[in-house]
mmCIF file with all atom_site columns, C-alpha atoms in Angstrom:
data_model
loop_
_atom_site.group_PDB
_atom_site.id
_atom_site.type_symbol
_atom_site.label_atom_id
_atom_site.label_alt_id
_atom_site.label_comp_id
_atom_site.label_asym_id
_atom_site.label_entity_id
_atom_site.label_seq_id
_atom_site.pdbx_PDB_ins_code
_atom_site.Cartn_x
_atom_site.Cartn_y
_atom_site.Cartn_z
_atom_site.occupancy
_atom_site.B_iso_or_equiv
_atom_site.pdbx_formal_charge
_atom_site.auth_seq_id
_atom_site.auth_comp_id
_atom_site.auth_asym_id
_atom_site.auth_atom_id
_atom_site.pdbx_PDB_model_num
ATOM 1   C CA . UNK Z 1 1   ? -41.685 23.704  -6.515  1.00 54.00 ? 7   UNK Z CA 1
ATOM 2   C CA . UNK Z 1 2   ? -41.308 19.706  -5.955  1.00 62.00 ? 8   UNK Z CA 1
ATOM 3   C CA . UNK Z 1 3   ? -40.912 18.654  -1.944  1.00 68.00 ? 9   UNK Z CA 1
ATOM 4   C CA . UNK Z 1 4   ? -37.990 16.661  -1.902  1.00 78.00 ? 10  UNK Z CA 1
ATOM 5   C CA . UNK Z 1 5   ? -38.475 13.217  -0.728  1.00 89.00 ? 11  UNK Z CA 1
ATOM 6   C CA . UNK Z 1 6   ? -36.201 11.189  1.667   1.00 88.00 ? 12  UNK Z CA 1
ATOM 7   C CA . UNK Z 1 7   ? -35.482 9.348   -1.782  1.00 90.00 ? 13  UNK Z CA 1
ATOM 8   C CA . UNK Z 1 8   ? -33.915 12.487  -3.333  1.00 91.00 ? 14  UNK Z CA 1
ATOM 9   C CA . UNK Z 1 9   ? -32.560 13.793  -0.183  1.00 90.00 ? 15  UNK Z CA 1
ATOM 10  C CA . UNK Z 1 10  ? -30.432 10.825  -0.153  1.00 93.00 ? 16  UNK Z CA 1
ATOM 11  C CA . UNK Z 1 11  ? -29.368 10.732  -3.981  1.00 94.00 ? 17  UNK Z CA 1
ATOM 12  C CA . UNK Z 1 12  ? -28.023 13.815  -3.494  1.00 93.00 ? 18  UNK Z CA 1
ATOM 13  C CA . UNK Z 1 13  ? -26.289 13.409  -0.335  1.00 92.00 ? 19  UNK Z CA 1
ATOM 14  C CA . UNK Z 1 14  ? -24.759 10.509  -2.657  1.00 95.00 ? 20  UNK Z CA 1
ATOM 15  C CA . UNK Z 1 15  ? -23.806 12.545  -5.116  1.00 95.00 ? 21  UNK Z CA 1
ATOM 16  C CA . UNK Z 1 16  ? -21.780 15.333  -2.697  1.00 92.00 ? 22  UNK Z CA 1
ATOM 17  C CA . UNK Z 1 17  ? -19.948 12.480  -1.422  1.00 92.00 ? 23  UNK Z CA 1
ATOM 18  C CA . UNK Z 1 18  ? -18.825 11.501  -5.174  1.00 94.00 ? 24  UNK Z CA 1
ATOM 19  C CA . UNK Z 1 19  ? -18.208 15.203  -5.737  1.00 94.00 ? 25  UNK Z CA 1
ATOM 20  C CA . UNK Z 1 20  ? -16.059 15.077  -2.667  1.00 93.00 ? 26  UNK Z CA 1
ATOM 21  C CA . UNK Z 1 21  ? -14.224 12.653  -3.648  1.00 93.00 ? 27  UNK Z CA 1
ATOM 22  C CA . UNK Z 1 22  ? -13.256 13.381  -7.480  1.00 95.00 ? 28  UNK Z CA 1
ATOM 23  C CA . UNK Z 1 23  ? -11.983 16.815  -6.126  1.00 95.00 ? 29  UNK Z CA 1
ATOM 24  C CA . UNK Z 1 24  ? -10.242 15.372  -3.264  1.00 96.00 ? 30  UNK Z CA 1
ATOM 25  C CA . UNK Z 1 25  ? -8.438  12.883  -5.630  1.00 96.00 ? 31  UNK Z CA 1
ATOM 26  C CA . UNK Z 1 26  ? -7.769  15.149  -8.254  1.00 96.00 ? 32  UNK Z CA 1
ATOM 27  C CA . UNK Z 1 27  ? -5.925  17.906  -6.015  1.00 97.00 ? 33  UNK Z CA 1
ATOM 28  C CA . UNK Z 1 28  ? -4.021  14.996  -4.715  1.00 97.00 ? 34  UNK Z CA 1
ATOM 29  C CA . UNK Z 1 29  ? -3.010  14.143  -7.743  1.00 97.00 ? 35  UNK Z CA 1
ATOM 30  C CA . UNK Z 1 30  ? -2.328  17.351  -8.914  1.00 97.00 ? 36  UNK Z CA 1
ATOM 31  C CA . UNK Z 1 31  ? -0.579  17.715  -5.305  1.00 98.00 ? 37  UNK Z CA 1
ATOM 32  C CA . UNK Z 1 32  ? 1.618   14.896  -5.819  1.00 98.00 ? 38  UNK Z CA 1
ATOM 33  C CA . UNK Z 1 33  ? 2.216   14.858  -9.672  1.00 97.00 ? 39  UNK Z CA 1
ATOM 34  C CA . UNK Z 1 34  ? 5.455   17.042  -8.839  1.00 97.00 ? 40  UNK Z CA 1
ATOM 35  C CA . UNK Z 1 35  ? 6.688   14.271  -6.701  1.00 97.00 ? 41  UNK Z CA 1
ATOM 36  C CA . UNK Z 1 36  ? 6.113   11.460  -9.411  1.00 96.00 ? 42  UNK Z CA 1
ATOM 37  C CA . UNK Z 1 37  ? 2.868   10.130  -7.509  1.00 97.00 ? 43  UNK Z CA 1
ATOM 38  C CA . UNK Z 1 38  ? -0.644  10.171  -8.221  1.00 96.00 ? 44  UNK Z CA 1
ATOM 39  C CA . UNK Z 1 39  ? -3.397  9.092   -5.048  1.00 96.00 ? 45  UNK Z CA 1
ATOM 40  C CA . UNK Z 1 40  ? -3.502  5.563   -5.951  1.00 95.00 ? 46  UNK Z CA 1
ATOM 41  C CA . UNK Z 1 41  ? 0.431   5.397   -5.437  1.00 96.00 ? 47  UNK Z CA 1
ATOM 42  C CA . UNK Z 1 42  ? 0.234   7.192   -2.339  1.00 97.00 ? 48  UNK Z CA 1
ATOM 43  C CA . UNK Z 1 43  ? -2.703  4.681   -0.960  1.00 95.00 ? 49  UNK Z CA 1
ATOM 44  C CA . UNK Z 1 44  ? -0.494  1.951   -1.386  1.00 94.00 ? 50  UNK Z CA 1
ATOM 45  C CA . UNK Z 1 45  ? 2.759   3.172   0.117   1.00 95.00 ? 51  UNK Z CA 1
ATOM 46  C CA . UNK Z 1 46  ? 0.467   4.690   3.052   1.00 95.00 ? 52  UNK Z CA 1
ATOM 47  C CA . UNK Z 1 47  ? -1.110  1.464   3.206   1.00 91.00 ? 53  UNK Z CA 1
ATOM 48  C CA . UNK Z 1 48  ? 2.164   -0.463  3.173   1.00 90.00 ? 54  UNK Z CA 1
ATOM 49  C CA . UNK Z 1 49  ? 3.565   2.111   5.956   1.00 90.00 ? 55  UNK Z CA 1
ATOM 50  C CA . UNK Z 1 50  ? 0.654   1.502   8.342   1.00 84.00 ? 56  UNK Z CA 1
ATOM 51  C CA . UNK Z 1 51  ? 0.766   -2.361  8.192   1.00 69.00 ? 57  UNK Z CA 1
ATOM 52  C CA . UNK Z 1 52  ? 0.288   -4.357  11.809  1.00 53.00 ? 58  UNK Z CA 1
ATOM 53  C CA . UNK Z 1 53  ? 3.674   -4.584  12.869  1.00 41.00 ? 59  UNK Z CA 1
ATOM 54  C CA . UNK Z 1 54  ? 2.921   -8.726  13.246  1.00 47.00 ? 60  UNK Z CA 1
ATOM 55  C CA . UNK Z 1 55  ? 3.123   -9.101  9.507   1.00 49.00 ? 61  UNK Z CA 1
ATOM 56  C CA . UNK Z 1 56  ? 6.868   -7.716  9.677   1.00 48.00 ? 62  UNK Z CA 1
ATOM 57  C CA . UNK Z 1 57  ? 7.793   -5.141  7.277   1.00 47.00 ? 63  UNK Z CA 1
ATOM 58  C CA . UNK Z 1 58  ? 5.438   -7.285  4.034   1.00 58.00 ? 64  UNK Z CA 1
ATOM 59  C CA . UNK Z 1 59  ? 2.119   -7.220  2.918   1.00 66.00 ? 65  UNK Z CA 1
ATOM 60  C CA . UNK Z 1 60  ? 0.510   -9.890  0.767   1.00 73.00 ? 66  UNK Z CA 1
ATOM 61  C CA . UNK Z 1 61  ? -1.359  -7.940  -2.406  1.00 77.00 ? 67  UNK Z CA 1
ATOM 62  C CA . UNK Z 1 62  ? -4.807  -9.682  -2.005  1.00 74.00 ? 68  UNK Z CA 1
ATOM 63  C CA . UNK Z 1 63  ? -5.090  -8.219  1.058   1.00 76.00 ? 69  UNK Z CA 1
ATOM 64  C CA . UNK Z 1 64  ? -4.178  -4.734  -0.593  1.00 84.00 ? 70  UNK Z CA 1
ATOM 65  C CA . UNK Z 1 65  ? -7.339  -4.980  -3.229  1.00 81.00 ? 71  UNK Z CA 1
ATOM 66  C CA . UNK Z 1 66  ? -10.311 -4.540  -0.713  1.00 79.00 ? 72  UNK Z CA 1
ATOM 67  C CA . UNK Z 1 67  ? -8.490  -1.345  0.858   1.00 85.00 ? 73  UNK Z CA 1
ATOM 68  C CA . UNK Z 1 68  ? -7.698  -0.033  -2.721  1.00 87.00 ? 74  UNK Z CA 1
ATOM 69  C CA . UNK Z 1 69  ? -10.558 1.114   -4.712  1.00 84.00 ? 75  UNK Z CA 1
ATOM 70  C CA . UNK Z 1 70  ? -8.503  -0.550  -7.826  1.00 88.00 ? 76  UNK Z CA 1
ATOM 71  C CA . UNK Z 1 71  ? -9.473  -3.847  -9.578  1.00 88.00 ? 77  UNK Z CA 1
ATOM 72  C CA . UNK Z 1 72  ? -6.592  -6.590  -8.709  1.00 86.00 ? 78  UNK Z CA 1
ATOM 73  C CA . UNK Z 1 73  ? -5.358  -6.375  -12.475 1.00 90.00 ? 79  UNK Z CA 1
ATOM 74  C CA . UNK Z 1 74  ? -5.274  -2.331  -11.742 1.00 92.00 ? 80  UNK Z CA 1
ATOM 75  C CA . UNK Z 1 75  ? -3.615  -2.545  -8.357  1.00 92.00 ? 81  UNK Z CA 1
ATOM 76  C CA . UNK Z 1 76  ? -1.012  -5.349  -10.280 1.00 90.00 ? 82  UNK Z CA 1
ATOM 77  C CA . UNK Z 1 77  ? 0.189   -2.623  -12.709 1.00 94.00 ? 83  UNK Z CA 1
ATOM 78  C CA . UNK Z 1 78  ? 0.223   0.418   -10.019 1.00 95.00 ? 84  UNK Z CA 1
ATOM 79  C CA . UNK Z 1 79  ? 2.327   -2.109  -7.452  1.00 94.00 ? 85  UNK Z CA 1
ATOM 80  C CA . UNK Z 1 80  ? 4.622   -2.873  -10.977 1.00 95.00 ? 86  UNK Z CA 1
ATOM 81  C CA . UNK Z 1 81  ? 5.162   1.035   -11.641 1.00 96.00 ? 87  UNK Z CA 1
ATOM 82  C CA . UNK Z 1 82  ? 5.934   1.325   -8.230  1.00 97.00 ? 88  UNK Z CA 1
ATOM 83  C CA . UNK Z 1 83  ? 8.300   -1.309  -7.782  1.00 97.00 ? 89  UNK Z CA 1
ATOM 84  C CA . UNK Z 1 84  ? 10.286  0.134   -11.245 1.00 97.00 ? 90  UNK Z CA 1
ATOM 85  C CA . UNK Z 1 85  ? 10.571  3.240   -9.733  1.00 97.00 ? 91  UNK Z CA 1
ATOM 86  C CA . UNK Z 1 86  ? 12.287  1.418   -6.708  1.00 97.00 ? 92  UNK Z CA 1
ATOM 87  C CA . UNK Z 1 87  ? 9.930   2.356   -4.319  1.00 97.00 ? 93  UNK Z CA 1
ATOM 88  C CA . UNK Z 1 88  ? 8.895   -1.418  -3.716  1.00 94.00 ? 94  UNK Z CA 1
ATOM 89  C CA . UNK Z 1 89  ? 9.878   -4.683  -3.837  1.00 92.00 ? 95  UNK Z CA 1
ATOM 90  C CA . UNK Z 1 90  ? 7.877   -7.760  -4.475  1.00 88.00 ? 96  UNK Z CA 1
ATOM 91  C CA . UNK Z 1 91  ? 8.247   -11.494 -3.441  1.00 83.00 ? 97  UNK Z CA 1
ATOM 92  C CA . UNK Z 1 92  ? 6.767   -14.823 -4.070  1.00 79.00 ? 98  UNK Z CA 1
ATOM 93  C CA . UNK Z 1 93  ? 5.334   -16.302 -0.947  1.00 70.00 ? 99  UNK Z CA 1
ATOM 94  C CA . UNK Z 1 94  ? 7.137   -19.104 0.329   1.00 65.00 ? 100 UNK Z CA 1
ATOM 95  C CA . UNK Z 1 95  ? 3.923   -20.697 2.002   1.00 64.00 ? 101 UNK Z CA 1
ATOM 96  C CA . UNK Z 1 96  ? 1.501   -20.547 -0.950  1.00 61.00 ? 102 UNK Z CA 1
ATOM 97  C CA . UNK Z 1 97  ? 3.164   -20.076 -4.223  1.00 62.00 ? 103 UNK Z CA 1
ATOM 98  C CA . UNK Z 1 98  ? 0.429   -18.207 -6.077  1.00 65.00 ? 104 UNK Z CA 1
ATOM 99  C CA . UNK Z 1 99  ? 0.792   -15.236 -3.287  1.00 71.00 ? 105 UNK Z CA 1
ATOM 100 C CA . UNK Z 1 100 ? 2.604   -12.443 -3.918  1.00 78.00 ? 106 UNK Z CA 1
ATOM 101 C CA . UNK Z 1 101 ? 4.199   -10.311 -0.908  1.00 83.00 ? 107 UNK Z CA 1
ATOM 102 C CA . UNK Z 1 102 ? 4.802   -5.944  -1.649  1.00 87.00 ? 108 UNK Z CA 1
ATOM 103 C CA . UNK Z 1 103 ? 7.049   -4.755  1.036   1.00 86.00 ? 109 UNK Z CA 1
ATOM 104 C CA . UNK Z 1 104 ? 8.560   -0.657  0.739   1.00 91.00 ? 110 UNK Z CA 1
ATOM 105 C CA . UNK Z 1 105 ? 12.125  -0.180  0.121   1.00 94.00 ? 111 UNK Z CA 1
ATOM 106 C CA . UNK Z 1 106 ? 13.547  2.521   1.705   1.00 95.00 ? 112 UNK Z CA 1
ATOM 107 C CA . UNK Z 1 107 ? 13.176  4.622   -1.321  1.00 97.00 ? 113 UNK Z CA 1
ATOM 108 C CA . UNK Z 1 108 ? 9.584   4.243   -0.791  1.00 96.00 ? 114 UNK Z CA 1
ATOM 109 C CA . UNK Z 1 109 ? 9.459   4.961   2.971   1.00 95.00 ? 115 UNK Z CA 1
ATOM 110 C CA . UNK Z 1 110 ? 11.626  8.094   2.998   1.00 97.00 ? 116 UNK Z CA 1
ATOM 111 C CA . UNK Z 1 111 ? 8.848   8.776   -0.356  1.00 98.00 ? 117 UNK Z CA 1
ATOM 112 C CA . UNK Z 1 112 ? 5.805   8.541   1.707   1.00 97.00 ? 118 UNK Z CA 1
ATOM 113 C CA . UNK Z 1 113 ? 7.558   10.333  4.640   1.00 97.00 ? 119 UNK Z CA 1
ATOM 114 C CA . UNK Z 1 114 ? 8.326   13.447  2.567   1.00 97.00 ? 120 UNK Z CA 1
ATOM 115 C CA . UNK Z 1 115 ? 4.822   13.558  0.441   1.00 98.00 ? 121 UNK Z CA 1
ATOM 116 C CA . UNK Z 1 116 ? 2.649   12.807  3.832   1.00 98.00 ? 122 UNK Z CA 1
ATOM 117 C CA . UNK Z 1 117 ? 2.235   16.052  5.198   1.00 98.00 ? 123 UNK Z CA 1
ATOM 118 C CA . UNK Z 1 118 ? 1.254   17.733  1.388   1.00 97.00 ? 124 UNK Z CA 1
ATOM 119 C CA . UNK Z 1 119 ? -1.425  14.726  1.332   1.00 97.00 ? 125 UNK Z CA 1
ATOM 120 C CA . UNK Z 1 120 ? -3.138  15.120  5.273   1.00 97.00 ? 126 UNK Z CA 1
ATOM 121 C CA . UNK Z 1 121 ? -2.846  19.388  4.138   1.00 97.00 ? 127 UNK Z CA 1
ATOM 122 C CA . UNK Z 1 122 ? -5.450  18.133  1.106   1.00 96.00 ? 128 UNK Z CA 1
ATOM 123 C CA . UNK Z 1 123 ? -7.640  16.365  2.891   1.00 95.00 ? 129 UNK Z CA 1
ATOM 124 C CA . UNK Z 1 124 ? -8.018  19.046  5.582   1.00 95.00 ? 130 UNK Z CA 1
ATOM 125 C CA . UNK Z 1 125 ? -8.726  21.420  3.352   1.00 94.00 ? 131 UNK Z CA 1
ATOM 126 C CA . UNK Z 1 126 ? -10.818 19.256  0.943   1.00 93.00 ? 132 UNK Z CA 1
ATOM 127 C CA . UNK Z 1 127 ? -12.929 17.759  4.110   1.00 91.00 ? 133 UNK Z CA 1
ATOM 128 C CA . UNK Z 1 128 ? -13.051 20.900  6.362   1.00 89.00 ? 134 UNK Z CA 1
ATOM 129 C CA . UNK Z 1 129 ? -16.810 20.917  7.015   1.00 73.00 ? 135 UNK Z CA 1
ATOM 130 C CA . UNK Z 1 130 ? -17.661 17.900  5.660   1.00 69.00 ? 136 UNK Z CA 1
ATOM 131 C CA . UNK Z 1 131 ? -19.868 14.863  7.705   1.00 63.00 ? 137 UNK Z CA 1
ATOM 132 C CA . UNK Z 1 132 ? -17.819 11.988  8.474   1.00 53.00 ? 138 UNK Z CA 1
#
């Protein structure tokens, strides 16, 4: 029988965490698909809903993409599909032209506000036990 090493001890730790998280996003989606959301949608609404109350009710998309695991190109299409289903709205920013400002409708707040508690019951369930 092979000792394991720190090496592999580690890889797999690695690996549980990537299990982890494929089941945790899948039963989120799966979770969610009734409402017309998948866990990337919810990010960003949950995202938008928990914005610092100095940057009013808007949020710039760049500084979406680091908080997102989605490329910008990705996160550009979800915001789209999100903003055709009216649930928000997007603006060019007056200060810099090439910026882009996602803000929730109220469509998209009353959204998030009835989907929340199915998504925090997931992850309870999903990360009971788990190291944090």
């Amino acid at each position: 029988m092979a000792v394991k090493t720190a090496e592999t001890r580690l890889e797999e730790r690695w690996r549980d965490i990537l299990a982890v998280h494929a089941r945790t996003m899948c039963e989120i989606d799966r979770v969610l698909h009734p409402h017309g959301l998948g866990a990337s949608d919810f990010e960003v609404l949950d995202l938008l809903v928990t914005e610092p109350p100095e940057q009013g009710e808007q949020c710039r998309v760049q500084n979406l993409v680091g908080r997102v695991h989605l490329s910008q190109s990705a996160l550009s299409r979800l915001i789209g599909r999100l903003e055709k289903d009216g649930l928000v709205e997007r603006s060019v920013c007056a200060e810099d032209r090439r910026g882009v400002w996602v803000a929730l409708t109220p469509k998209g707040r009353a959204l998030h506000t009835e989907v929340l508690p199915l998504q925090r019951a997931v992850l309870r369930r999903m990360l009971a036990g788990q190291e944090l």
